[in-house]
Tab-separated table of C-alpha atoms and ligand atoms in Angstrom:
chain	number	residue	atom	x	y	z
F	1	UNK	CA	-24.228	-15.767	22.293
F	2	UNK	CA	-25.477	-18.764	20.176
F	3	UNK	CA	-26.478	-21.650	22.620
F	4	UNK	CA	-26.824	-19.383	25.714
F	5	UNK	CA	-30.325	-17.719	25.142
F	6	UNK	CA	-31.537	-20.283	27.450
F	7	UNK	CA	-29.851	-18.370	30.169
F	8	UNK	CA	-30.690	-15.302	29.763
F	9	UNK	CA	-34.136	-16.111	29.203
F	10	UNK	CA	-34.336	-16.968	32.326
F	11	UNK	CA	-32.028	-14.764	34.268
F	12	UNK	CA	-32.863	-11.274	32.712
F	13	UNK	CA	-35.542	-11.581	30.969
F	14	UNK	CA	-35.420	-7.683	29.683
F	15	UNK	CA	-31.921	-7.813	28.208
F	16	UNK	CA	-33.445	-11.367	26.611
F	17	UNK	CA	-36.601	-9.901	25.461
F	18	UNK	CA	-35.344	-6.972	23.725
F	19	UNK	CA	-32.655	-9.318	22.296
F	20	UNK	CA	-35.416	-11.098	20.684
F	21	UNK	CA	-37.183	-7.697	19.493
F	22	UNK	CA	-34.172	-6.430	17.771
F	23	UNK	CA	-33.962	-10.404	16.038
F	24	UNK	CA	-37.374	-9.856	14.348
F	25	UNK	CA	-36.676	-6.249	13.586
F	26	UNK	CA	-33.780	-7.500	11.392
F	27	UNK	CA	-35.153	-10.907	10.112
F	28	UNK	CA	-38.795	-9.342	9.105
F	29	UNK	CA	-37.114	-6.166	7.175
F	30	UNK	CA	-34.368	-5.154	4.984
F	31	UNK	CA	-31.366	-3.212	6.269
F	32	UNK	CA	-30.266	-1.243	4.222
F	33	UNK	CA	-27.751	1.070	5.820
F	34	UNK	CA	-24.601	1.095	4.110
F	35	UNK	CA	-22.289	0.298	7.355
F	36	UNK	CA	-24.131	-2.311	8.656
F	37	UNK	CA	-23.678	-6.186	8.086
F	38	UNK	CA	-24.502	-9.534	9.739
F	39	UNK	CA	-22.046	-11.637	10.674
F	40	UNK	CA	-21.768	-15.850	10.816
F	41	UNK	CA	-22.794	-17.991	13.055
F	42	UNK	CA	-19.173	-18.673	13.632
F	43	UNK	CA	-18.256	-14.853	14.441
F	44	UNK	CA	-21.079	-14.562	16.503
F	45	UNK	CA	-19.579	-17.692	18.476
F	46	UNK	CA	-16.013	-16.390	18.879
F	47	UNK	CA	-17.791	-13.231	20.316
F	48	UNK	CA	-19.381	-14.969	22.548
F	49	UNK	CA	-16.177	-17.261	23.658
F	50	UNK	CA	-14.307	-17.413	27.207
F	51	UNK	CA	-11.804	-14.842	25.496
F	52	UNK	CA	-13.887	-12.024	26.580
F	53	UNK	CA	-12.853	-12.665	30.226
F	54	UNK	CA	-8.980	-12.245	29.450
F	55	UNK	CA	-6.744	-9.078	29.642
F	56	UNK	CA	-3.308	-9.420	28.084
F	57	UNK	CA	-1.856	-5.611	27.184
F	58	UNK	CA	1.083	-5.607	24.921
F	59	UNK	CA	1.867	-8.207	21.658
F	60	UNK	CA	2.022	-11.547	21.247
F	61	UNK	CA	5.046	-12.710	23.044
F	62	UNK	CA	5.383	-9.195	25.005
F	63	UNK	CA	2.471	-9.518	26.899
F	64	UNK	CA	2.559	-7.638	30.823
F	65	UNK	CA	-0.216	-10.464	32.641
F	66	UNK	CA	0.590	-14.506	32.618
F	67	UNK	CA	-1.642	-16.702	31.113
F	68	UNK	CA	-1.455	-15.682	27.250
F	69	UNK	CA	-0.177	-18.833	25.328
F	70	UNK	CA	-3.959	-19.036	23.973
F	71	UNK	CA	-4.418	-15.023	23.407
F	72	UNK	CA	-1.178	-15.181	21.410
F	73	UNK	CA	-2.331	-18.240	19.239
F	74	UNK	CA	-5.908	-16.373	18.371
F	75	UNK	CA	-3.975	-13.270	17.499
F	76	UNK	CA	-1.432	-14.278	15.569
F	77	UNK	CA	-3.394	-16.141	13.486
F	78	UNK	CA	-6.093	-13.151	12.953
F	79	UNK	CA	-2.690	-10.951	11.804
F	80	UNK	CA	-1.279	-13.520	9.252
F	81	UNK	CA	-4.586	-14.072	7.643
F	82	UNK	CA	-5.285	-10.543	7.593
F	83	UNK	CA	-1.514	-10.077	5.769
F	84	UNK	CA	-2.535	-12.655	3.494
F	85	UNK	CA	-5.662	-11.323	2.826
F	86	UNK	CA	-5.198	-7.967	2.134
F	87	UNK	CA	-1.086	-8.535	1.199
F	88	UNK	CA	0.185	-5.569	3.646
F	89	UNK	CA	3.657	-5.725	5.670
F	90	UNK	CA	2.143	-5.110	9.181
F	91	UNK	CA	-0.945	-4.794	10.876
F	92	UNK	CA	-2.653	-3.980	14.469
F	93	UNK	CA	-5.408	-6.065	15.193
F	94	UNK	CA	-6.222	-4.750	18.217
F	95	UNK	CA	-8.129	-1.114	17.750
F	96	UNK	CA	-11.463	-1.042	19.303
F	97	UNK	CA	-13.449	0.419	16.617
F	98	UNK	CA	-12.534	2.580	13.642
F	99	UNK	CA	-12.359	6.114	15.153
F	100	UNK	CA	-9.572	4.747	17.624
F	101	UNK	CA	-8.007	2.958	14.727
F	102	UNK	CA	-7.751	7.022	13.093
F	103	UNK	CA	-6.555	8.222	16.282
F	104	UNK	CA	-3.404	6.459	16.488
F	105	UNK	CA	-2.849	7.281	12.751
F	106	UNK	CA	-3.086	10.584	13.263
F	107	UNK	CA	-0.925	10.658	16.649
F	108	UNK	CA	2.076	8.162	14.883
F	109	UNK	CA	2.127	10.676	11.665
F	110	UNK	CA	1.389	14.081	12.585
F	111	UNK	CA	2.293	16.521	15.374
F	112	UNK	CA	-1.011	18.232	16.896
F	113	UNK	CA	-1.689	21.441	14.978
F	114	UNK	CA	-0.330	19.700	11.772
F	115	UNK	CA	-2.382	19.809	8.356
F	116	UNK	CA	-3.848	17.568	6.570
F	117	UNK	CA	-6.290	17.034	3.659
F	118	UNK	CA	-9.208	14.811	4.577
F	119	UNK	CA	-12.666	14.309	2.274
F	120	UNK	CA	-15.514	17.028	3.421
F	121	UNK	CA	-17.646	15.791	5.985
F	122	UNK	CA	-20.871	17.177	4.010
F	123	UNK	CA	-19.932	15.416	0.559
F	124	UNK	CA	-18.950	11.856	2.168
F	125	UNK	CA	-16.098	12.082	4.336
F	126	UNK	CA	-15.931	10.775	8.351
F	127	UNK	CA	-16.335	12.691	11.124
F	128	UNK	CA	-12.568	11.492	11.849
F	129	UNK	CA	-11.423	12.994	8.886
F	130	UNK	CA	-11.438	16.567	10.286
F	131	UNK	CA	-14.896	17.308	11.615
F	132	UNK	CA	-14.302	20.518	13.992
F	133	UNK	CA	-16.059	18.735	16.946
F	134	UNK	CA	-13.892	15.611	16.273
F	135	UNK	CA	-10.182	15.264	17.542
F	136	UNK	CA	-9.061	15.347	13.984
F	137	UNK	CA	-10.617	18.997	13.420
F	138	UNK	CA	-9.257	19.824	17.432
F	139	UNK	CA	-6.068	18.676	17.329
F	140	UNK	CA	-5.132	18.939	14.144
F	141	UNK	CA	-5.421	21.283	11.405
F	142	UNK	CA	-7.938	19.759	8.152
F	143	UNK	CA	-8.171	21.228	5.094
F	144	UNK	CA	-11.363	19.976	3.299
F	145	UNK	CA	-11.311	18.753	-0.489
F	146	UNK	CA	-14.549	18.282	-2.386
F	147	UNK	CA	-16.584	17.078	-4.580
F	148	UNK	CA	-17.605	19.327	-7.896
F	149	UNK	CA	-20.973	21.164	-7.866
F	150	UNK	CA	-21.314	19.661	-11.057
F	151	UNK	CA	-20.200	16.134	-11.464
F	152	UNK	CA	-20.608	16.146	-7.450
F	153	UNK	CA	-17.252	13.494	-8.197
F	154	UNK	CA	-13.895	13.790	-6.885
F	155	UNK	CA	-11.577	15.588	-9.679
F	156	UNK	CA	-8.136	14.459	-8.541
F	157	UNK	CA	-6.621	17.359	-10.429
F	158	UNK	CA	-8.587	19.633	-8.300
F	159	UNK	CA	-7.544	17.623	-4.829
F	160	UNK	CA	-3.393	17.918	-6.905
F	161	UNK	CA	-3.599	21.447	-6.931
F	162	UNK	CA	-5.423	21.918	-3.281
F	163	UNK	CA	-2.353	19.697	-2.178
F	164	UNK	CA	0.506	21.808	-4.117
F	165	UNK	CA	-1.313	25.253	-2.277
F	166	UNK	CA	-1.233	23.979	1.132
F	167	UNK	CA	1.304	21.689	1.534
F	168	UNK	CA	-0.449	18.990	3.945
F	169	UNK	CA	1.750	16.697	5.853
F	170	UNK	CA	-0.764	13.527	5.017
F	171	UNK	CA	-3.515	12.753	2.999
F	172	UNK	CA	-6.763	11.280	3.536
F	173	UNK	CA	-8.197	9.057	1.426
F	174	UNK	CA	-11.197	7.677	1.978
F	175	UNK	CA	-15.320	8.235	2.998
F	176	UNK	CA	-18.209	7.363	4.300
F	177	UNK	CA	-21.088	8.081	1.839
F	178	UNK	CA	-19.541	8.421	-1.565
F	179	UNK	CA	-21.097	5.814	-4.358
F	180	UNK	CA	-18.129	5.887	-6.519
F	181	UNK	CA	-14.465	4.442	-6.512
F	182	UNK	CA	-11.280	6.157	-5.058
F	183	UNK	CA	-8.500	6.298	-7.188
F	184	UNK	CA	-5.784	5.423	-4.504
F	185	UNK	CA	-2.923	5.432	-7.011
F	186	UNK	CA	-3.729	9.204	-7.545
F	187	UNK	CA	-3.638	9.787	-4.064
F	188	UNK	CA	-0.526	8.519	-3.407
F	189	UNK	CA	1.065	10.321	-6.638
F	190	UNK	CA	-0.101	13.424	-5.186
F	191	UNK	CA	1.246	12.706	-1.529
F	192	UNK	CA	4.729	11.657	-2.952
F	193	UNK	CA	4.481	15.071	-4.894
F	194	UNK	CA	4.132	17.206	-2.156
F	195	UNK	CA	6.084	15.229	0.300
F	196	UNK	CA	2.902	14.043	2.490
F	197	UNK	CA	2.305	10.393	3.667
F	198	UNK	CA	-1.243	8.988	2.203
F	199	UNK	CA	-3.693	7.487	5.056
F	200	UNK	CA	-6.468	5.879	3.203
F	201	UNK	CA	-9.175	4.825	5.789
F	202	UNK	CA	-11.121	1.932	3.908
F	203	UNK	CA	-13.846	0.935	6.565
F	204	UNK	CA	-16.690	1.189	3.838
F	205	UNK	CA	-15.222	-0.803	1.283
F	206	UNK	CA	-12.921	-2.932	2.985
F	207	UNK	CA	-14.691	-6.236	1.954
F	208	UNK	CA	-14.826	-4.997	-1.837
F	209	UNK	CA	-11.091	-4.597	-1.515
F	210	UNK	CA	-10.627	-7.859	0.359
F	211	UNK	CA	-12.829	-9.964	-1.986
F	212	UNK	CA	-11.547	-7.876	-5.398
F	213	UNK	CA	-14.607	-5.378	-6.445
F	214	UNK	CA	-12.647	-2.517	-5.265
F	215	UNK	CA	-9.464	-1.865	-6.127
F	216	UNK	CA	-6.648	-1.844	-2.886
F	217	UNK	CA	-5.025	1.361	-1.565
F	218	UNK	CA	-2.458	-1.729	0.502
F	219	UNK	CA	0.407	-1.279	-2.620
F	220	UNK	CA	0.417	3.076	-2.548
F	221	UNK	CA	-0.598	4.494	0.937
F	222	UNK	CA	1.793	4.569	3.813
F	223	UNK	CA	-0.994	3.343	6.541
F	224	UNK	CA	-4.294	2.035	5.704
F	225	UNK	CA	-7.403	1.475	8.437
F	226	UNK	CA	-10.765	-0.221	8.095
F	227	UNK	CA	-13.201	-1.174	10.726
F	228	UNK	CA	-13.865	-4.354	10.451
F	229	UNK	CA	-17.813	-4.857	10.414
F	230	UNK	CA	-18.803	-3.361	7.590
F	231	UNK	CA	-18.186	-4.941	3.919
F	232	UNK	CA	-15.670	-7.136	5.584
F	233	UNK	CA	-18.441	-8.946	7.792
F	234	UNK	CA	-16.690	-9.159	10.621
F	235	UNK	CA	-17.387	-8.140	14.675
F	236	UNK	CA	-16.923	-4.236	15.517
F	237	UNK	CA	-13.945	-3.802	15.803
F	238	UNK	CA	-11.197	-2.500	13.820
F	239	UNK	CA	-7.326	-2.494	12.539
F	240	UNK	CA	-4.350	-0.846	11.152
F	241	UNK	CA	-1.915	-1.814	8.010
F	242	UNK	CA	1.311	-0.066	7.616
F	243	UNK	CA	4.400	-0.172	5.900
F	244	UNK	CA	7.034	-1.428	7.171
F	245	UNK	CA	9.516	1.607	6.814
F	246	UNK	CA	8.274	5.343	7.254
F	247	UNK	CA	9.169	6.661	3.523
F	248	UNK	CA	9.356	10.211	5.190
F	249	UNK	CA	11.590	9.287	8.241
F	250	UNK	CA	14.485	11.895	6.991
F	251	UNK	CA	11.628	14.583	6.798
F	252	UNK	CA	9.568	14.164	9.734
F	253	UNK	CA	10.631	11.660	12.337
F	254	UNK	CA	14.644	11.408	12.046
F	255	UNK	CA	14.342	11.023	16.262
F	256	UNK	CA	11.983	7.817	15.749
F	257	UNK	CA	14.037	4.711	17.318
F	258	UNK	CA	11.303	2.428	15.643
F	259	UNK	CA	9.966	1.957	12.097
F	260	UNK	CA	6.776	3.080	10.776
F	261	UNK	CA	5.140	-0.484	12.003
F	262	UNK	CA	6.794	-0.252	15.688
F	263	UNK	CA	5.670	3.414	16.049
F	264	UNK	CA	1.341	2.188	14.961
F	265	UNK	CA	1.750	-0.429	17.284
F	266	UNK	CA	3.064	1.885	20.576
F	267	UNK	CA	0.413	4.588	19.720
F	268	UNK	CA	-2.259	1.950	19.863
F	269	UNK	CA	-0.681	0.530	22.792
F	270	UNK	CA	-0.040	2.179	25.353
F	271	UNK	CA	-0.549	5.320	23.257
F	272	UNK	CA	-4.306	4.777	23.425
F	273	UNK	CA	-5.942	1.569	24.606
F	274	UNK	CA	-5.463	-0.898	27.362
F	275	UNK	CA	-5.820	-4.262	27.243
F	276	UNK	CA	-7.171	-5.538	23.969
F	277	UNK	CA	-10.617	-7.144	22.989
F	278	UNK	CA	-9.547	-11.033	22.904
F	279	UNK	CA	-12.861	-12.116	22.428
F	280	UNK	CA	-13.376	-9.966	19.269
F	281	UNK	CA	-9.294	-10.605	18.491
F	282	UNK	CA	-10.877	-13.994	17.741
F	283	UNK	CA	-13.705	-13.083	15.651
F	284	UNK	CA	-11.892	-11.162	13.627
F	285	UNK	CA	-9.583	-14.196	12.870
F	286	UNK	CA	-12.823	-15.895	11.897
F	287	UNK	CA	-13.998	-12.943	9.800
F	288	UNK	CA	-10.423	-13.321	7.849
F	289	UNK	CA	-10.760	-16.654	7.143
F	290	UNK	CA	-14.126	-16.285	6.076
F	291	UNK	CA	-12.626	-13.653	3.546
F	292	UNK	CA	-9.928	-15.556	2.393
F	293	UNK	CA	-12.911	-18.128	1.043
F	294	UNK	CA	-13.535	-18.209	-2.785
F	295	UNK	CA	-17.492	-17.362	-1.948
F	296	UNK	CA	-16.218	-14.382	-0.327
F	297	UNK	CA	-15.008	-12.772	-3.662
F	298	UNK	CA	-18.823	-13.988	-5.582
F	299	UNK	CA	-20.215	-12.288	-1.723
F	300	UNK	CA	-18.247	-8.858	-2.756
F	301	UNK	CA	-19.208	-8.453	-6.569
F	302	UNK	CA	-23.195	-9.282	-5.883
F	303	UNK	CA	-22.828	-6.716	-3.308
F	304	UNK	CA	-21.678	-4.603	-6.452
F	305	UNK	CA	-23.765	-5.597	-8.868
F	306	UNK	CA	-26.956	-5.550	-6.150
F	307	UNK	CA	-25.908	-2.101	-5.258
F	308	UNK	CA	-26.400	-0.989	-9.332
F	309	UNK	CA	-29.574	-3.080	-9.577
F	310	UNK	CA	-30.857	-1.171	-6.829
F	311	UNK	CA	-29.832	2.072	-7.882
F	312	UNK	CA	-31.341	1.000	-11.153
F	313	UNK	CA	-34.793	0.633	-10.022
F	314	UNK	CA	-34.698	3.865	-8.131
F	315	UNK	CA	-33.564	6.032	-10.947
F	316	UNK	CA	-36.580	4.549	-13.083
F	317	UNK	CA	-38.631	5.079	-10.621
F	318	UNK	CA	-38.219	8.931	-10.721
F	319	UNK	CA	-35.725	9.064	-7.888
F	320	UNK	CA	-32.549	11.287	-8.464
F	321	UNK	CA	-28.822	9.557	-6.839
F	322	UNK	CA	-25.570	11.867	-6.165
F	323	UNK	CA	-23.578	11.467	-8.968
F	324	UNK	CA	-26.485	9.555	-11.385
F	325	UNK	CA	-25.201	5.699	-9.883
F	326	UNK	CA	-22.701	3.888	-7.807
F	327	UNK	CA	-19.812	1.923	-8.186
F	328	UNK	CA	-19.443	0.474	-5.057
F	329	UNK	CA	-21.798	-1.028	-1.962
F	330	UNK	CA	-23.749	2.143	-1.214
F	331	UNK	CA	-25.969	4.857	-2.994
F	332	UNK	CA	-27.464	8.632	-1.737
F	333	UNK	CA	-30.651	9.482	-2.880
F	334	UNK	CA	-31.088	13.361	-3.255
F	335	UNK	CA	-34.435	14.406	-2.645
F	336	UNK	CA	-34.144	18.018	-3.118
F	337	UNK	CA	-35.304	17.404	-7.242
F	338	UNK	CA	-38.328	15.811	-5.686
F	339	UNK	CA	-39.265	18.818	-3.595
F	340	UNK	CA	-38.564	17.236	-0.118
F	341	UNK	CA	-35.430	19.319	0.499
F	342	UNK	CA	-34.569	18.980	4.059
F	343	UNK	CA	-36.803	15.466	4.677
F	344	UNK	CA	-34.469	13.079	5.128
F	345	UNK	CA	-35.495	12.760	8.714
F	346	UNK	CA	-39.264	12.313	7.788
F	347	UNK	CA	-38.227	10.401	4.843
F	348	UNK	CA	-35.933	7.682	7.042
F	349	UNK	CA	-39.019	7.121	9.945
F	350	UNK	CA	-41.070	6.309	6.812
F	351	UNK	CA	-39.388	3.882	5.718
F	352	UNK	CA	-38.922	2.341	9.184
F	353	UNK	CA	-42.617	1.859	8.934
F	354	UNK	CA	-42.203	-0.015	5.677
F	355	UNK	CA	-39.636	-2.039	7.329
F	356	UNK	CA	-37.067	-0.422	5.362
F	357	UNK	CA	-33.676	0.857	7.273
F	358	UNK	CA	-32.055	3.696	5.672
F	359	UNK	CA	-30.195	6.534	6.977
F	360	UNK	CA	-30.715	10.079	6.759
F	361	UNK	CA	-27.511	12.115	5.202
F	362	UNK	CA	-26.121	15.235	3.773
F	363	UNK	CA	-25.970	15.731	0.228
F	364	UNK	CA	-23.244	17.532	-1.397
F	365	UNK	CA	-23.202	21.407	-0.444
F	366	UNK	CA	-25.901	20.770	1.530
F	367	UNK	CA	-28.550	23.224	1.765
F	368	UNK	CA	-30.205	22.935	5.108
F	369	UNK	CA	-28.809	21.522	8.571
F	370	UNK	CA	-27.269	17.867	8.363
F	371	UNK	CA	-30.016	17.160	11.486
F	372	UNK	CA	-32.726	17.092	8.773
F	373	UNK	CA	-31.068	16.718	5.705
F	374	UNK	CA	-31.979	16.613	2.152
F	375	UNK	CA	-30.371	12.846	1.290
F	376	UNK	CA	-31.247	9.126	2.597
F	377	UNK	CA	-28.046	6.649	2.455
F	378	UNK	CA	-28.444	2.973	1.487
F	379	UNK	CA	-26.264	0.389	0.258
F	380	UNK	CA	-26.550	-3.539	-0.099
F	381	UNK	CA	-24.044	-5.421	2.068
F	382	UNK	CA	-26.378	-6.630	4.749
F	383	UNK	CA	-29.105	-8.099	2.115
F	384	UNK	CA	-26.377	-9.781	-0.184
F	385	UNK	CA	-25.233	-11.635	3.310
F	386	UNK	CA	-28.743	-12.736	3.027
F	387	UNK	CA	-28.853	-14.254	-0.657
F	388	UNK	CA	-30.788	-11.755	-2.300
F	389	UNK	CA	-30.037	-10.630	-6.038
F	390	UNK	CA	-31.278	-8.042	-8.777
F	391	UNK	CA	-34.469	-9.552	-8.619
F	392	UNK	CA	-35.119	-8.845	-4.796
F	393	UNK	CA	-33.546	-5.577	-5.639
F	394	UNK	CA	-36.122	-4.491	-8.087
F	395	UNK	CA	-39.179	-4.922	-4.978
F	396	UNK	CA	-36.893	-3.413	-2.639
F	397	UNK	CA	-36.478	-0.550	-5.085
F	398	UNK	CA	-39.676	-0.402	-5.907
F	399	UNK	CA	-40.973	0.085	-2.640
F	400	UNK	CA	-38.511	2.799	-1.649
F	401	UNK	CA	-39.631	4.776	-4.370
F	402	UNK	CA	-43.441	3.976	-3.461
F	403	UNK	CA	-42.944	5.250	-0.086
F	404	UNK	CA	-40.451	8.325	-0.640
F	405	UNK	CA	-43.657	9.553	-3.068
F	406	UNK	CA	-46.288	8.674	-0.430
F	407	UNK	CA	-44.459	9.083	2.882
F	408	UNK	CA	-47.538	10.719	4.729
F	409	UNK	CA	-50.243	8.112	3.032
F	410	UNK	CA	-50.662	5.376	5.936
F	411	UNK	CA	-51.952	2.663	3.265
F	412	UNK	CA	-48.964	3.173	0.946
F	413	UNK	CA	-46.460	2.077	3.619
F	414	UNK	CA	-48.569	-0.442	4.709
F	415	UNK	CA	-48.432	-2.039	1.679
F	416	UNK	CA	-45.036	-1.885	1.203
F	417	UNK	CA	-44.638	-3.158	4.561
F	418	UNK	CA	-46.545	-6.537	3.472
F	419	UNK	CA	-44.339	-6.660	0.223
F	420	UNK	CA	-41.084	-6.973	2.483
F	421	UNK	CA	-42.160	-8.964	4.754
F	422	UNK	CA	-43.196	-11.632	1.815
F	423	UNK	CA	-39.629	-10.764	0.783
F	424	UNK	CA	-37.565	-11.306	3.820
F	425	UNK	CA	-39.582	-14.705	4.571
F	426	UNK	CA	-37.301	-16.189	2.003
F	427	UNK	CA	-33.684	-14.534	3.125
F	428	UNK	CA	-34.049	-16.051	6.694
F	429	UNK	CA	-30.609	-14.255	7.745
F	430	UNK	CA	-29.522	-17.459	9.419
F	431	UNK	CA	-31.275	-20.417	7.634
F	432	UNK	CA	-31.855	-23.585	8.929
F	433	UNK	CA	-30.835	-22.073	12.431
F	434	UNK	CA	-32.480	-20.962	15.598
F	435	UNK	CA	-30.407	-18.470	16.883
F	436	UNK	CA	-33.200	-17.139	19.653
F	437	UNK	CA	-32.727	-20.961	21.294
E	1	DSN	N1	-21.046	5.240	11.345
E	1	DSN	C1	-20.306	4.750	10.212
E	1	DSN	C2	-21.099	4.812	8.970
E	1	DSN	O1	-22.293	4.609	9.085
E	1	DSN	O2	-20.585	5.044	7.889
E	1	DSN	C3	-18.999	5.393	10.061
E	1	DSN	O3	-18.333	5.340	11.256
């Protein structure tokens, strides 16, 4: 994109314009939602590369169309820095996004109608980890684990015993709106105890892992997934680590002619995609090297430590968070102790006003429908890309707080709306850089 706007400025100026609308929306307010990121310069330039014209189904080396000595190059080197980032024994590059990533997991270790133990969509999991309108909850059989009413944490003896009753043939670990850590060695105990494999999907945290804030599921489970544009800052996109060896060949797949790695890599292609994305196969080598950087592992702990600040001010501000607090990137305000039960809907156009971008969420055991639930989701990776620290935290905090108390008071978002935009003047999110030229 960078160093073509001059094009499209002048060819379509519509696409162009609203280009440039969704450029101020981001630069003049704080984003906030706990999945989002913004990448380099440099990722934004291998997206934007001649790769994207290329098809070349198959591997490096086994390709089916001519022309690939440069496609092989750019994704080979995005697999052995993502090895040496993350130390696995094999991984896919090539998945589209995450939920394809899942797919292929699910068709290389179960048979449809197997079951499997995945988080509950309503207390943090994905809606690939056995939602009943997903694939995972239609072709396969998921048995939801939970948090506690209580603690509204994970109790891995509970999750033990749920495993020992039903006897799943895999384990998920892993979530999309859960502030605390996963305890993958636990996970995988279990698995080996019942005789399932362990799937951790770690597409939220996958750039806490990478730059060590989070510890890595890479030495326990059997296959591990992450999209790749989350905490990892890299383009959409996603990917797929494996084991080498499938430690439950004997059990379930004595037919297989390939190992565990062989089989992920022929149920992502041709099980389920076509010719990959070379242009983002490129960006996501960027993205790697980029991790591999010592400012990568200072970008994941401020993320961290942002993420408490932040969840800090809230709570003494009056504002109640699942489980008291994070531990990782992202934090759910519950706004049922507040009285606004059911607002999250109300609550997240608010704070668009302010300049704020949250999302609206369930809350564990949610009470009313998840289309206008009772919990907003936030987290810090975007704004630490950005520079800012506790200290920006605290106004940002602040001014959540001011608006979730004064949501239908025009003047009090206003207000709030001038404090961020002082705010963001300083976090340009590409300084020294006009990327609308
Ligand atoms: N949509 C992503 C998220 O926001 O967590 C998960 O796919």
């Amino acid at each position: 994109m960078l160093g073509f706007m001059e094009d499209i400025e002048k060819k379509d100026p519509a696409v162009s314009n609203v280009i440039k609308q969704e450029h101020d929306r981001i630069e003049h307010g704080v984003e906030l939602i706990p999945s989002e990121n913004f990448v380099s310069k440099a990722v934004l330039q291998a997206l934007g590369s001649v790769f994207t014209n290329k098809y070349s189904e198959g591997y490096p080396r086994k390709r089916y169309y001519g022309g690939q000595e440069f496609v092989d190059v750019v994704e080979e080197l995005a697999i052995e820095r993502c090895k040496k980032l993350f130390g696995c024994e094999h991984v896919n590059v090539q998945p589209y996004s995450g939920s394809p990533a899942n797919m292929a997991v699910y068709l290389t270790l179960l048979d449809i109608g197997d079951k499997f133990l995945g988080f509950d969509l309503n207390s943090g999991g994905h809606l690939t980890h056995g939602s009943p309108v997903n694939f995972s909850g239609r072709l396969f059989k998921p048995v939801p684990y939970n948090v506690e009413k209580d603690t509204e944490l994970l109790d891995m003896d509970n999750v033990r015993k749920l495993a020992l009753k039903e006897k799943p043939k895999m384990i998920l670990s892993g979530f999309t709106a859960y502030p605390r850590k996963l305890d993958f060695k636990a996970f995988q105990e279990i698995a080996e105890e019942v005789g399932a494999y362990h799937f951790s999907d770690i597409s939220h945290i996958a750039g806490l892992v990478a730059g060590g804030a989070h510890e890595s599921p890479v030495p326990f489970a059997d296959v591990v997934t992450t999209t790749t544009h989350k905490t990892l800052r890299g383009p959409r996109g996603a990917l797929i680590m494996c084991k080498k060896e499938d430690r439950l060949k004997e059990k379930y797949h004595p037919d297989w002619k390939k190992d565990l790695a062989g089989m992920i890599d022929f149920n992502v292609f041709p099980g389920i995609q076509g010719g990959p994305h070379d242009h983002t196969t490129a960006a996501k080598a960027v993205a790697f090297g980029e991790a591999l950087k010592p400012e990568f592992k200072q970008y994941a702990k401020q993320i961290v430590k942002n993420a408490k600040a932040l969840a800090a001010e809230l709570m003494a501000n009056g504002i109640k968070l699942v489980t008291n607090g994070t531990d990782n990137h992202l934090m759910l305000i519950d706004l049922r102790p507040i009285g606004l039960q059911g607002k999250g809907k109300e609550l997240q156009s608010a704070l668009d006003e302010a300049g704020i971008t949250v999302n609206k969420n369930t809350v564990p055991y949610e009470p009313v429908s998840p289309f206008n639930p009772s919990g907003l989701r936030l987290g810090t990776p975007a704004v630490t890309t950005r520079g800012m620290k506790e200290s920006e935290m605290k106004v940002i905090g602040k001014g959540i707080a001011t608006v979730i108390k004064n949501y239908e008071d025009k003047g009090a978002k206003e207000k709030v709306r001038n404090d961020i935009l002082e705010l963001c003047k300083g976090f340009p999110i590409y300084p020294g850089f006009d990327i609308l030229k």
